[in-house]
């Protein structure tokens, strides 16, 4: 566990930079993580991010397939929004822990 | 009379029938088990068929042979469960009532879910090894194959026995080496995950092994469709991997009976309390094996460890006591690495696979996350244990809860 400064906030992150306390998250932090990943956030990005945060808060496991069925965008669309990491990068920006792909 | 029904007579269902047959008072209880198929397959053996290590007869037995005499076996497809009414409708029109239900319908491959998988090349150059038919067809193909690109690919997570694709590719490496054509075979593992396995320390060790054996690994590859004409896997972000021979793990889903009964999630897995193994929706339904949505491996060993917990909790529920037994997600998997060696992982919900010895410190005799001859023997012994101990609901000399004894704590 480590502390990182994102935007101007000090937050708890894991070794890979995923936030460990989703309630420390805000939009400025999201923008900071996104720009590190080379992603410019649009409303569509935020729809996905909000969906991820809601699902995480409800204790639901997340998969690319599930987000692809959310009605916000399909899987191809997710790849366009978050190239190379449709779930990994979106989760990182959403300030939730890295989705544990099931064992 | 009170009625207990077990839906699914595979690994977990058969094991529960044998356990409960001994524990429930037959003057009060009747036990019925339902399965659609007369054959019980030893699924871990499917991996050994294509490489000539096992023959067909090693992996098939009559299902009835493993069901105790006092348990009624019904061979029929189940159409649906109406949980509100405690009723089961069989495909042949019969209706059964139950007081308690154990769901053990497992998981199955769904090649129909990926465009192009069931195309022209299915069972010509595209094979699964998760069904008996698939493994047998692949055996024929691999026998006379004289080299090219062999791709082993995973379509979607979760899938049962998450180490099976690795074992397949390790065994292929050994098989083609022994045949003297390894230099003509390019081996590639394609996975939607970010590494060879799901947990960091095991991934690191297994990646080293893959590297040593000159097996390529392509990660974060999420298959969108298969191009049959050009023999290519195509991902959602339009990457391509071409193959001459493809051994694929198609998408895994729970049986459709779960969907028809309104009991499942979007992959037809039944929402289950990960500690008590009780259905989240109905207190008189328990769920075990691959049919659950609990966050651990879908493996026979998991069903075995969960079996003891489920037995205890089911008996408590029947007697109106609180469910105190708690499953920790314990999984234990031998991984064949080829050339007469194997490695071993032992883990649970909270502890990832660690190196060390198993089950005892220092003396082992098995080694965790390290290829040894003894681990390979352990894997081969597993088949004997499967038919004679696991299915019969007997105890193994291993605790259902994972133990830290012999494990070395470490970080990546
Ligand atoms: C290639 C391969 C290698 C493996 N290697 C290992 C290993 O090394 N170690 C290990 O521990 N595990 C291994 N496994 C996994 C192991 O085989 C499974 O996890 C285990 O069999 C799960 O048991 P189950 O009872 O939940 O499901 P299953 O054994 O699959 O049984 C489900 C049963 O339900 C029946 N059924 C389903 N739907 C219906 C319906 N509608 N009506 C009637 N009947 C129905 C089916 O016919 C089936 O018999 C491997 C699996 C594969 C495919």
Coordinates of C-alpha atoms and ligand atoms in Angstrom, one line a residue:
Chain A
X1 CA 0.0 0.0 0.0
X2 CA 1.2 3.5 -0.8
X3 CA 0.2 7.1 -0.9
X4 CA 0.1 8.9 -4.2
X5 CA -0.6 12.5 -5.0
X6 CA -3.2 12.8 -7.7
X7 CA -4.3 16.3 -8.8
X8 CA -3.7 17.9 -5.4
X9 CA -5.0 15.1 -3.3
X10 CA -3.2 12.5 -1.3
X11 CA -4.8 9.1 -1.9
X12 CA -4.1 5.5 -1.0
X13 CA -3.1 3.3 -4.0
X14 CA -1.7 -0.2 -4.6
X15 CA 1.6 -0.9 -6.4
X16 CA -0.1 -0.5 -9.8
X17 CA -1.6 2.8 -8.9
X18 CA -5.2 1.6 -8.4
X19 CA -7.0 3.6 -5.7
X20 CA -7.9 1.6 -2.6
X21 CA -10.5 4.0 -1.1
X22 CA -13.2 4.7 -3.7
X23 CA -14.6 7.5 -1.5
X24 CA -11.3 9.5 -1.8
X25 CA -12.1 9.8 -5.6
X26 CA -13.3 12.9 -7.4
X27 CA -13.4 14.2 -10.9
X28 CA -10.1 16.0 -10.7
X29 CA -8.4 12.8 -9.7
X30 CA -10.1 11.0 -12.6
X31 CA -8.8 13.6 -15.0
X32 CA -5.3 13.2 -13.5
X33 CA -5.3 9.4 -13.9
X34 CA -6.8 9.6 -17.4
X35 CA -4.2 12.1 -18.7
X36 CA -1.4 9.8 -17.4
X37 CA -3.0 7.0 -19.5
X38 CA -3.3 9.4 -22.5
X39 CA -7.1 9.4 -22.3
X40 CA -9.2 12.6 -22.6
X41 CA -12.5 12.1 -20.7
X42 CA -15.8 12.8 -22.4
X43 CA -19.4 12.4 -21.1
X44 CA -19.4 8.9 -22.4
X45 CA -16.3 8.1 -20.4
X46 CA -18.1 9.4 -17.3
X47 CA -21.2 7.3 -18.0
X48 CA -19.0 4.2 -17.9
X49 CA -17.0 5.4 -14.9
X50 CA -20.2 6.1 -12.9
X51 CA -21.6 2.7 -13.9
X52 CA -18.4 1.0 -12.7
X53 CA -18.5 2.9 -9.4
X54 CA -22.2 2.0 -8.8
X55 CA -21.6 -1.7 -9.6
X56 CA -18.5 -1.7 -7.3
X57 CA -20.4 -0.1 -4.5
X58 CA -23.2 -2.7 -4.9
X59 CA -20.6 -5.5 -4.5
X60 CA -21.0 -6.8 -8.1
X61 CA -18.1 -8.4 -9.9
X62 CA -17.2 -6.6 -13.1
X63 CA -16.2 -8.1 -16.4
X64 CA -15.8 -6.5 -19.8
X65 CA -18.8 -8.5 -21.0
X66 CA -20.9 -7.1 -18.2
X67 CA -20.0 -3.5 -19.0
X68 CA -20.6 -4.2 -22.7
X69 CA -24.2 -5.2 -21.7
X70 CA -24.8 -2.1 -19.6
X71 CA -26.5 -0.3 -22.4
X72 CA -23.9 2.6 -22.2
X73 CA -21.8 1.2 -25.0
X74 CA -20.8 -2.2 -26.4
X75 CA -17.5 -4.0 -26.0
X76 CA -16.1 -2.5 -29.2
X77 CA -17.1 0.9 -28.0
X78 CA -15.4 0.3 -24.7
X79 CA -12.1 -0.4 -26.5
X80 CA -12.5 2.9 -28.3
X81 CA -13.1 4.8 -25.1
X82 CA -10.3 3.0 -23.1
X83 CA -7.8 1.6 -25.7
X84 CA -5.8 -1.4 -24.5
X85 CA -7.6 -1.5 -21.2
X86 CA -11.4 -1.4 -21.4
X87 CA -11.8 -2.6 -17.9
X88 CA -8.4 -2.1 -16.4
X89 CA -8.0 1.5 -17.4
X90 CA -11.6 2.4 -16.8
X91 CA -11.5 1.0 -13.3
X92 CA -8.3 2.8 -12.6
X93 CA -9.8 6.1 -13.7
X94 CA -13.0 5.3 -11.7
X95 CA -11.0 5.0 -8.6
X96 CA -12.0 1.5 -7.8
X97 CA -9.7 -1.5 -7.1
X98 CA -8.3 -3.4 -10.0
X99 CA -11.0 -5.9 -11.1
X100 CA -9.9 -9.3 -9.9
X101 CA -10.4 -11.5 -12.9
X102 CA -12.0 -14.6 -11.4
X103 CA -9.8 -17.5 -10.5
Chain B
X1 CA -41.3 -38.4 3.9
X2 CA -39.1 -35.4 3.3
X3 CA -37.4 -35.0 0.0
X4 CA -33.9 -33.9 -0.9
X5 CA -33.2 -33.5 -4.6
X6 CA -29.7 -33.1 -6.2
X7 CA -29.8 -31.5 -9.6
X8 CA -26.7 -32.7 -11.6
X9 CA -24.9 -36.0 -11.0
X10 CA -21.4 -34.9 -11.9
X11 CA -18.4 -34.5 -9.6
X12 CA -20.2 -32.4 -7.0
X13 CA -23.7 -34.0 -7.2
X14 CA -22.4 -37.6 -7.0
X15 CA -20.2 -36.6 -4.0
X16 CA -23.1 -35.0 -2.2
X17 CA -25.3 -38.0 -2.8
X18 CA -22.7 -40.3 -1.2
X19 CA -22.1 -38.0 1.7
X20 CA -25.8 -37.4 2.5
X21 CA -26.8 -41.1 2.0
X22 CA -24.7 -41.8 5.0
X23 CA -26.0 -39.0 7.1
X24 CA -29.7 -38.5 6.5
X25 CA -32.1 -40.8 8.3
X26 CA -33.8 -42.9 5.5
X27 CA -36.9 -43.3 7.6
X28 CA -37.5 -39.6 7.2
X29 CA -35.6 -38.6 4.0
X30 CA -35.5 -39.7 0.4
X31 CA -32.7 -38.6 -1.8
X32 CA -33.0 -38.3 -5.6
X33 CA -30.3 -37.3 -8.0
X34 CA -31.1 -36.2 -11.6
X35 CA -28.7 -36.1 -14.6
X36 CA -29.3 -35.9 -18.3
X37 CA -26.4 -38.2 -19.2
X38 CA -25.7 -41.9 -18.5
X39 CA -21.9 -41.5 -18.6
X40 CA -19.8 -39.9 -15.9
X41 CA -16.7 -38.4 -17.5
X42 CA -13.4 -37.8 -15.7
X43 CA -13.0 -34.3 -17.1
X44 CA -9.4 -33.7 -16.0
X45 CA -8.5 -36.7 -18.2
X46 CA -9.6 -34.9 -21.3
X47 CA -6.3 -33.1 -21.2
X48 CA -4.4 -36.3 -21.5
X49 CA -6.3 -37.9 -24.4
X50 CA -4.9 -35.8 -27.2
X51 CA -1.3 -36.7 -26.2
X52 CA -2.0 -40.4 -26.0
X53 CA -1.4 -40.5 -22.2
X54 CA -4.9 -41.7 -21.5
X55 CA -7.3 -43.7 -23.6
X56 CA -11.0 -43.2 -23.9
X57 CA -11.7 -46.0 -21.4
X58 CA -9.7 -44.1 -18.7
X59 CA -12.2 -41.2 -18.6
X60 CA -15.6 -42.8 -18.9
X61 CA -17.6 -44.8 -16.4
X62 CA -21.4 -45.5 -16.1
X63 CA -22.9 -42.8 -13.9
X64 CA -25.1 -45.2 -12.0
X65 CA -22.1 -47.1 -10.7
X66 CA -21.2 -44.1 -8.4
X67 CA -24.7 -43.5 -7.0
X68 CA -25.5 -45.3 -3.8
X69 CA -28.3 -47.9 -3.9
X70 CA -30.6 -46.0 -1.6
X71 CA -30.4 -42.9 -3.7
X72 CA -32.9 -42.7 -6.6
X73 CA -31.2 -41.8 -9.9
X74 CA -33.3 -40.2 -12.6
X75 CA -31.8 -39.9 -16.0
X76 CA -33.6 -37.0 -17.7
X77 CA -33.0 -33.5 -18.8
X78 CA -34.4 -31.0 -16.3
X79 CA -36.6 -28.4 -17.9
X80 CA -36.9 -26.0 -15.0
X81 CA -37.0 -25.4 -11.3
X82 CA -39.9 -23.4 -9.9
X83 CA -38.3 -22.4 -6.7
X84 CA -41.4 -20.6 -5.2
X85 CA -43.3 -23.9 -5.4
X86 CA -40.4 -26.2 -4.5
X87 CA -40.9 -28.0 -7.7
X88 CA -38.9 -29.4 -10.6
X89 CA -40.2 -30.1 -14.0
X90 CA -38.4 -32.8 -16.0
X91 CA -38.1 -32.6 -19.8
X92 CA -40.2 -35.7 -20.1
X93 CA -43.1 -34.0 -18.4
X94 CA -42.8 -35.4 -14.9
X95 CA -42.9 -33.1 -11.8
X96 CA -41.0 -33.6 -8.6
X97 CA -41.4 -31.8 -5.2
X98 CA -38.6 -31.2 -2.8
X99 CA -38.0 -29.9 0.7
X100 CA -34.3 -29.1 0.0
X101 CA -32.6 -28.8 -3.3
X102 CA -28.8 -29.0 -4.1
X103 CA -27.9 -27.4 -7.5
X104 CA -24.8 -29.0 -9.0
X105 CA -25.4 -28.5 -12.7
X106 CA -21.8 -27.4 -13.4
X107 CA -20.7 -25.2 -16.3
X108 CA -20.3 -26.0 -20.0
X109 CA -18.7 -24.6 -23.1
X110 CA -20.6 -22.4 -25.4
X111 CA -18.8 -22.1 -28.7
X112 CA -22.0 -20.7 -30.1
X113 CA -21.4 -17.4 -28.2
X114 CA -18.4 -16.4 -30.4
X115 CA -19.1 -15.6 -34.0
X116 CA -17.1 -17.9 -36.3
X117 CA -16.2 -20.5 -33.7
X118 CA -18.7 -23.1 -35.0
X119 CA -17.8 -22.2 -38.6
X120 CA -16.2 -24.2 -41.4
X121 CA -13.1 -25.0 -39.4
X122 CA -14.8 -26.3 -36.3
X123 CA -13.3 -29.7 -35.6
X124 CA -11.2 -29.4 -38.7
X125 CA -8.6 -27.0 -37.4
X126 CA -10.5 -25.5 -34.4
X127 CA -11.0 -27.9 -31.4
X128 CA -12.0 -27.7 -27.8
X129 CA -10.6 -30.1 -25.2
X130 CA -13.3 -29.4 -22.6
X131 CA -15.7 -32.1 -23.9
X132 CA -15.1 -35.8 -24.6
X133 CA -16.0 -35.4 -28.3
X134 CA -13.7 -32.4 -28.6
X135 CA -10.7 -34.1 -26.9
X136 CA -11.2 -37.3 -29.0
X137 CA -11.4 -35.3 -32.3
X138 CA -8.3 -33.4 -31.4
X139 CA -6.5 -36.6 -30.6
X140 CA -7.0 -37.7 -34.2
X141 CA -5.9 -34.4 -35.6
X142 CA -2.7 -34.1 -33.5
X143 CA -1.5 -37.6 -34.2
X144 CA -0.5 -36.9 -37.7
X145 CA 0.1 -33.2 -37.5
X146 CA 3.5 -32.2 -38.8
X147 CA 3.9 -28.8 -37.5
X148 CA 2.9 -25.1 -37.8
X149 CA 1.3 -22.6 -35.5
X150 CA -0.5 -24.2 -32.6
X151 CA -2.5 -21.6 -30.7
X152 CA -4.2 -22.3 -27.3
X153 CA -6.7 -19.6 -26.6
X154 CA -9.1 -18.6 -23.8
X155 CA -12.2 -16.9 -24.8
X156 CA -13.7 -15.5 -21.6
X157 CA -13.4 -15.5 -17.9
X158 CA -14.3 -17.3 -15.7
X159 CA -13.7 -20.7 -17.1
X160 CA -13.4 -24.1 -15.3
X161 CA -10.0 -25.3 -14.3
X162 CA -8.1 -22.1 -15.1
X163 CA -4.8 -24.0 -15.3
X164 CA -6.0 -26.5 -18.0
X165 CA -4.9 -24.3 -21.0
X166 CA -1.4 -24.0 -19.5
X167 CA -1.3 -27.7 -18.9
X168 CA -2.4 -28.3 -22.5
X169 CA 0.4 -26.2 -23.9
X170 CA 3.0 -27.7 -21.6
X171 CA 2.0 -31.2 -22.7
X172 CA 2.0 -30.1 -26.3
X173 CA 5.6 -28.8 -25.9
X174 CA 6.7 -32.2 -24.5
X175 CA 4.6 -34.2 -27.0
X176 CA 6.2 -32.5 -30.1
X177 CA 9.7 -32.5 -28.5
X178 CA 9.4 -36.3 -28.0
X179 CA 8.2 -36.6 -31.6
X180 CA 11.3 -34.7 -32.7
X181 CA 9.3 -31.9 -34.4
X182 CA 9.3 -29.3 -31.7
X183 CA 11.3 -27.0 -33.9
X184 CA 8.5 -27.1 -36.5
X185 CA 5.9 -26.1 -34.0
X186 CA 5.2 -22.5 -32.9
X187 CA 3.3 -22.6 -29.5
X188 CA 1.3 -19.5 -28.5
X189 CA -1.1 -19.0 -25.5
X190 CA -3.7 -16.3 -26.1
X191 CA -5.6 -15.0 -23.0
X192 CA -8.0 -12.1 -22.2
X193 CA -6.2 -11.9 -18.8
X194 CA -3.2 -9.7 -18.2
X195 CA -1.0 -12.7 -17.5
X196 CA -0.7 -16.4 -17.7
X197 CA -2.7 -16.9 -14.5
X198 CA -5.0 -14.8 -12.4
X199 CA -2.8 -14.3 -9.3
X200 CA 0.5 -12.4 -9.4
X201 CA 3.0 -14.8 -7.8
X202 CA 1.7 -17.9 -9.6
X203 CA 1.7 -15.8 -12.9
X204 CA 5.3 -14.9 -12.4
X205 CA 6.4 -18.5 -11.8
X206 CA 4.3 -19.9 -14.6
X207 CA 5.5 -17.1 -17.0
X208 CA 9.1 -18.1 -16.3
X209 CA 8.3 -21.7 -17.1
X210 CA 6.5 -20.6 -20.3
X211 CA 9.6 -18.6 -21.3
X212 CA 12.0 -21.5 -20.6
X213 CA 9.9 -23.7 -22.9
X214 CA 9.7 -21.1 -25.6
X215 CA 6.0 -20.7 -25.5
X216 CA 4.7 -17.3 -26.6
X217 CA 2.1 -15.6 -24.5
X218 CA -0.3 -12.9 -25.9
X219 CA -2.2 -11.2 -23.0
X220 CA -5.2 -8.9 -22.9
X221 CA -6.5 -10.4 -26.1
X222 CA -10.3 -10.5 -26.0
X223 CA -11.7 -12.6 -28.9
X224 CA -14.5 -10.9 -30.9
X225 CA -14.7 -13.4 -33.7
X226 CA -12.8 -16.1 -35.6
X227 CA -12.0 -15.6 -39.3
X228 CA -12.3 -19.2 -40.7
X229 CA -11.1 -18.3 -44.2
X230 CA -7.8 -16.8 -43.0
X231 CA -7.6 -18.9 -39.9
X232 CA -7.3 -16.0 -37.5
X233 CA -8.5 -14.9 -34.1
X234 CA -9.7 -11.3 -34.2
X235 CA -10.0 -9.3 -31.0
X236 CA -12.4 -6.4 -30.2
X237 CA -9.6 -3.9 -30.7
X238 CA -8.8 -5.5 -34.1
X239 CA -5.6 -7.4 -33.3
X240 CA -5.1 -10.7 -35.1
X241 CA -3.5 -14.0 -34.3
X242 CA -3.2 -16.6 -37.0
X243 CA -3.2 -20.3 -36.4
X244 CA -2.8 -23.6 -38.2
X245 CA -4.3 -25.5 -35.3
X246 CA -6.4 -23.9 -32.6
X247 CA -7.2 -25.5 -29.2
X248 CA -9.7 -23.2 -27.7
X249 CA -11.5 -22.8 -24.4
X250 CA -14.9 -21.4 -25.6
X251 CA -16.9 -19.2 -23.4
X252 CA -18.1 -21.1 -20.3
X253 CA -21.7 -20.7 -19.0
X254 CA -23.9 -22.5 -16.5
X255 CA -26.6 -24.8 -18.0
X256 CA -29.6 -23.2 -19.5
X257 CA -31.9 -24.8 -16.9
X258 CA -30.6 -22.1 -14.6
X259 CA -31.7 -19.4 -17.0
X260 CA -35.0 -21.0 -17.6
X261 CA -35.6 -21.2 -13.9
X262 CA -34.7 -17.5 -13.4
X263 CA -32.0 -18.6 -10.9
X264 CA -28.8 -17.3 -12.5
X265 CA -26.7 -14.3 -13.3
X266 CA -25.8 -13.2 -16.9
X267 CA -23.6 -16.3 -17.2
X268 CA -26.2 -18.6 -15.7
X269 CA -24.3 -19.0 -12.5
X270 CA -26.4 -19.2 -9.3
X271 CA -25.8 -16.3 -6.9
X272 CA -24.5 -18.2 -3.8
X273 CA -23.3 -17.1 -0.4
X274 CA -19.5 -17.7 -0.7
X275 CA -19.2 -18.9 2.9
X276 CA -22.4 -20.9 3.6
X277 CA -23.0 -22.1 0.1
X278 CA -26.7 -21.3 0.4
X279 CA -28.5 -19.8 -2.5
X280 CA -28.9 -16.0 -2.0
X281 CA -32.5 -16.2 -3.1
X282 CA -33.9 -19.3 -1.5
X283 CA -32.9 -20.7 1.9
X284 CA -33.9 -24.3 1.0
X285 CA -31.5 -24.3 -2.0
X286 CA -27.8 -24.9 -1.7
X287 CA -25.3 -24.7 -4.6
X288 CA -22.0 -26.5 -5.1
X289 CA -19.3 -26.9 -7.8
X290 CA -19.0 -25.0 -11.0
X291 CA -22.7 -23.9 -11.0
X292 CA -22.0 -21.3 -8.3
X293 CA -20.9 -17.7 -8.7
X294 CA -18.4 -17.9 -5.8
X295 CA -15.1 -16.2 -6.5
X296 CA -12.8 -19.2 -6.5
X297 CA -11.6 -21.7 -9.2
X298 CA -14.2 -23.9 -10.9
X299 CA -12.4 -27.2 -10.0
X300 CA -13.2 -30.6 -8.7
X301 CA -10.9 -30.0 -5.7
X302 CA -13.0 -26.9 -4.8
X303 CA -16.2 -29.0 -5.0
X304 CA -14.6 -31.5 -2.7
X305 CA -13.6 -29.0 0.0
X306 CA -16.9 -27.2 -0.3
X307 CA -18.7 -30.5 0.1
X308 CA -17.8 -30.8 3.7
X309 CA -19.0 -27.3 4.4
X310 CA -22.3 -27.8 2.5
X311 CA -23.0 -31.0 4.3
X312 CA -22.6 -29.4 7.7
X313 CA -24.7 -26.4 6.8
X314 CA -27.5 -28.4 5.1
X315 CA -27.8 -30.5 8.2
X316 CA -28.0 -27.3 10.3
X317 CA -30.7 -25.9 8.0
X318 CA -32.8 -29.0 8.3
X319 CA -32.6 -28.9 12.1
X320 CA -33.3 -25.2 12.1
X321 CA -29.9 -24.3 13.5
X322 CA -27.8 -21.4 12.2
X323 CA -25.4 -22.1 9.4
X324 CA -22.0 -22.0 11.1
X325 CA -19.7 -23.8 8.7
X326 CA -17.8 -21.3 6.5
X327 CA -16.1 -22.1 3.2
X328 CA -12.8 -20.3 2.6
X329 CA -12.6 -20.9 -1.2
X330 CA -9.9 -23.6 -0.8
X331 CA -8.6 -24.8 -4.2
X332 CA -5.8 -27.2 -4.9
X333 CA -4.6 -28.0 -8.4
X334 CA -1.8 -30.0 -9.8
X335 CA -0.5 -28.6 -13.0
X336 CA 1.1 -30.9 -15.5
X337 CA 4.3 -29.2 -17.0
X338 CA 5.3 -32.0 -19.3
X339 CA 8.3 -34.4 -19.4
X340 CA 7.0 -36.3 -16.4
X341 CA 6.8 -33.3 -14.1
X342 CA 4.1 -31.2 -12.5
X343 CA 3.7 -28.2 -10.3
X344 CA 1.0 -27.5 -7.6
X345 CA -1.0 -24.6 -6.4
X346 CA -3.0 -24.3 -3.1
X347 CA -5.0 -21.2 -2.3
X348 CA -8.3 -19.7 -1.1
X349 CA -10.4 -16.5 -1.3
X350 CA -7.7 -14.4 0.5
X351 CA -4.4 -16.2 0.1
X352 CA -3.0 -16.4 -3.4
X353 CA -0.9 -19.5 -4.5
X354 CA 2.5 -19.3 -2.7
X355 CA 5.7 -21.3 -3.0
X356 CA 6.7 -23.9 -0.4
X357 CA 5.8 -27.5 0.4
X358 CA 2.5 -29.4 0.7
X359 CA 0.7 -30.5 2.8
X360 CA 3.5 -30.6 5.4
X361 CA 6.3 -28.1 6.0
X362 CA 9.7 -29.2 4.7
X363 CA 8.9 -32.9 4.1
X364 CA 6.1 -32.1 1.7
X365 CA 6.1 -34.4 -0.2
X366 CA 4.7 -32.1 -2.8
X367 CA 6.3 -28.8 -3.9
X368 CA 4.2 -25.7 -4.5
X369 CA 4.8 -23.6 -7.6
X370 CA 7.8 -25.8 -8.6
X371 CA 7.9 -28.5 -11.2
X372 CA 8.8 -31.9 -9.7
X373 CA 8.3 -35.6 -10.5
X374 CA 6.3 -36.2 -7.4
X375 CA 3.8 -33.5 -8.3
X376 CA 3.3 -35.3 -11.6
X377 CA 2.7 -38.5 -9.7
X378 CA 0.2 -36.6 -7.5
X379 CA -1.7 -35.6 -10.7
X380 CA -1.8 -39.1 -11.9
X381 CA -3.0 -40.4 -8.5
X382 CA -5.7 -37.8 -8.6
X383 CA -7.6 -39.9 -11.1
X384 CA -7.7 -42.9 -8.7
X385 CA -8.7 -40.5 -5.8
X386 CA -11.4 -39.0 -8.0
X387 CA -13.2 -42.3 -8.6
X388 CA -12.5 -43.9 -5.2
X389 CA -12.4 -41.1 -2.6
X390 CA -13.8 -37.8 -4.0
X391 CA -16.9 -39.2 -5.7
X392 CA -17.6 -41.5 -2.8
X393 CA -17.6 -38.5 -0.5
X394 CA -14.8 -39.9 1.6
X395 CA -12.3 -37.7 3.4
X396 CA -8.9 -36.8 2.0
X397 CA -6.0 -36.4 4.3
X398 CA -6.2 -32.6 3.6
X399 CA -8.3 -30.2 5.6
X400 CA -11.1 -28.4 3.7
X401 CA -9.8 -25.1 5.0
X402 CA -6.5 -24.0 3.4
X403 CA -3.5 -24.2 5.7
X404 CA -0.5 -21.9 5.8
X405 CA 1.7 -24.8 6.9
X406 CA 4.6 -25.2 4.5
X407 CA 3.9 -22.0 2.6
X408 CA 6.4 -19.2 2.2
X409 CA 5.0 -15.8 2.4
X410 CA 6.2 -13.5 -0.3
X411 CA 5.3 -10.6 -2.6
X412 CA 5.9 -10.3 -6.3
Ligands
LIG1 C1 -10.0 -30.3 -19.4 C2 -10.4 -30.2 -17.9 C3 -9.4 -30.4 -17.0 C4 -9.7 -30.4 -15.6 N1 -8.7 -30.6 -14.7 C5 -9.0 -30.5 -13.4 C6 -8.0 -30.9 -12.4 O1 -6.9 -31.2 -12.7 N2 -8.4 -30.8 -11.1 C7 -9.6 -30.4 -10.7 O2 -9.9 -30.3 -9.5 N3 -10.6 -30.1 -11.6 C8 -10.3 -30.2 -12.9 N4 -11.3 -29.9 -13.8 C9 -12.6 -29.3 -13.4 C10 -13.6 -30.4 -12.9 O3 -13.8 -31.4 -13.8 C11 -14.9 -29.7 -12.6 O4 -14.6 -28.5 -11.8 C12 -15.9 -30.5 -11.8 O5 -16.2 -31.6 -12.6 C13 -17.1 -29.7 -11.4 O6 -18.1 -30.6 -10.9 P1 -19.6 -30.2 -11.0 O7 -20.3 -31.3 -10.3 O8 -19.8 -28.8 -10.5 O9 -19.9 -30.2 -12.5 P2 -19.9 -31.4 -13.5 O10 -19.1 -32.5 -13.0 O11 -19.7 -30.9 -14.9 O12 -21.4 -32.0 -13.4 C14 -22.6 -31.3 -13.8 C15 -23.6 -32.3 -14.1 O13 -24.9 -31.7 -14.3 C16 -25.6 -32.3 -15.3 N5 -26.6 -31.3 -15.8 C17 -26.4 -30.0 -16.2 N6 -27.6 -29.5 -16.6 C18 -28.5 -30.4 -16.5 C19 -29.9 -30.4 -16.8 N7 -30.5 -29.3 -17.3 N8 -30.6 -31.6 -16.6 C20 -30.0 -32.7 -16.1 N9 -28.7 -32.7 -15.8 C21 -27.9 -31.6 -16.0 C22 -24.6 -32.6 -16.4 O14 -25.0 -33.7 -17.2 C23 -23.4 -33.0 -15.5 O15 -23.3 -34.4 -15.3 C24 -11.0 -30.0 -15.2 C25 -12.0 -29.8 -16.2 C26 -11.7 -29.9 -17.5 C27 -12.8 -29.6 -18.6

